[in-house]
């Protein structure tokens, strides 16, 4: 079954400039901005500008240019935020997808979390 993209999701509205964001980085195909409810001292969301629902959707169907731009933007955000483990204390990268992934916003995003030691990778189910 093909992915259906809901263009009324909150990140689509951010990309259209309909609601504000605190931008960390913008490139040709990617936007990175601070999470509105940060779970750690560093909490940045990185989204492609294209209409992709989840990481697998993006990885399977985005252009090479989009994938390269997005991947490099992740590296750049880690550098900007000072969380690279070669020179700082590291980070956690999370991308939730679908119901079991507990994805709230149906536009691909990765979370970069850092600035504190994270807890268990997967907490017990609630
Ligand atoms: P997920 O559960 O992986 O879909 O995460 C969605 C994330 O989007 C949550 O961490 C929210 O705090 C964040 N979020 C929702 N609305 C906004 C917004 N307007 N600006 C920045 N982050 C947002």
Coordinates of C-alpha atoms and ligand atoms in Angstrom, one line a residue, residues 10-11 14 19-22 33-39 43 45 94-97 101-107 109-111 113, ligand 1:
X10 CA 2.1 20.4 12.1
X11 CA 5.5 20.0 10.4
X14 CA 6.0 24.8 9.8
X19 CA 3.4 28.4 12.3
X20 CA 6.8 29.5 13.8
X21 CA 9.8 27.4 14.7
X22 CA 13.2 28.0 16.2
X33 CA 14.4 23.2 14.6
X34 CA 14.1 22.9 18.3
X35 CA 11.5 20.6 19.8
X36 CA 8.7 22.6 21.5
X37 CA 8.7 20.2 24.5
X38 CA 12.4 19.4 24.9
X39 CA 13.2 16.1 26.6
X43 CA 16.5 18.4 21.5
X45 CA 14.0 17.8 15.2
X94 CA 15.4 8.5 17.3
X95 CA 12.9 8.3 14.5
X96 CA 9.4 7.1 15.5
X97 CA 7.2 5.6 12.9
X101 CA 6.7 3.5 17.0
X102 CA 4.3 6.0 18.7
X103 CA 4.8 8.6 16.0
X104 CA 2.7 11.7 16.8
X105 CA 3.5 13.8 13.7
X106 CA 3.2 12.0 10.4
X107 CA 6.1 13.8 8.6
X109 CA 11.6 13.6 11.6
X110 CA 14.6 12.4 13.6
X111 CA 15.1 13.6 17.1
X113 CA 18.8 14.3 22.0
Ligands
LIG1 P1 7.0 12.0 17.5 O1 6.3 11.5 18.7 O2 8.3 11.3 17.2 O3 6.1 12.2 16.3 O4 7.5 13.5 18.0 C1 6.9 14.6 17.6 C2 7.6 15.8 18.3 O5 7.2 17.0 17.8 C3 7.4 15.9 19.8 O6 8.6 15.7 20.5 C4 6.8 17.2 20.0 O7 7.2 17.9 21.2 C5 7.3 18.0 18.8 N1 6.4 19.1 18.3 C6 5.1 19.1 18.2 N2 4.7 20.3 17.7 C7 5.8 21.1 17.6 C8 6.1 22.4 17.1 N3 5.1 23.2 16.8 N4 7.4 22.8 17.1 C9 8.4 22.0 17.5 N5 8.2 20.7 18.0 C10 6.9 20.3 18.0

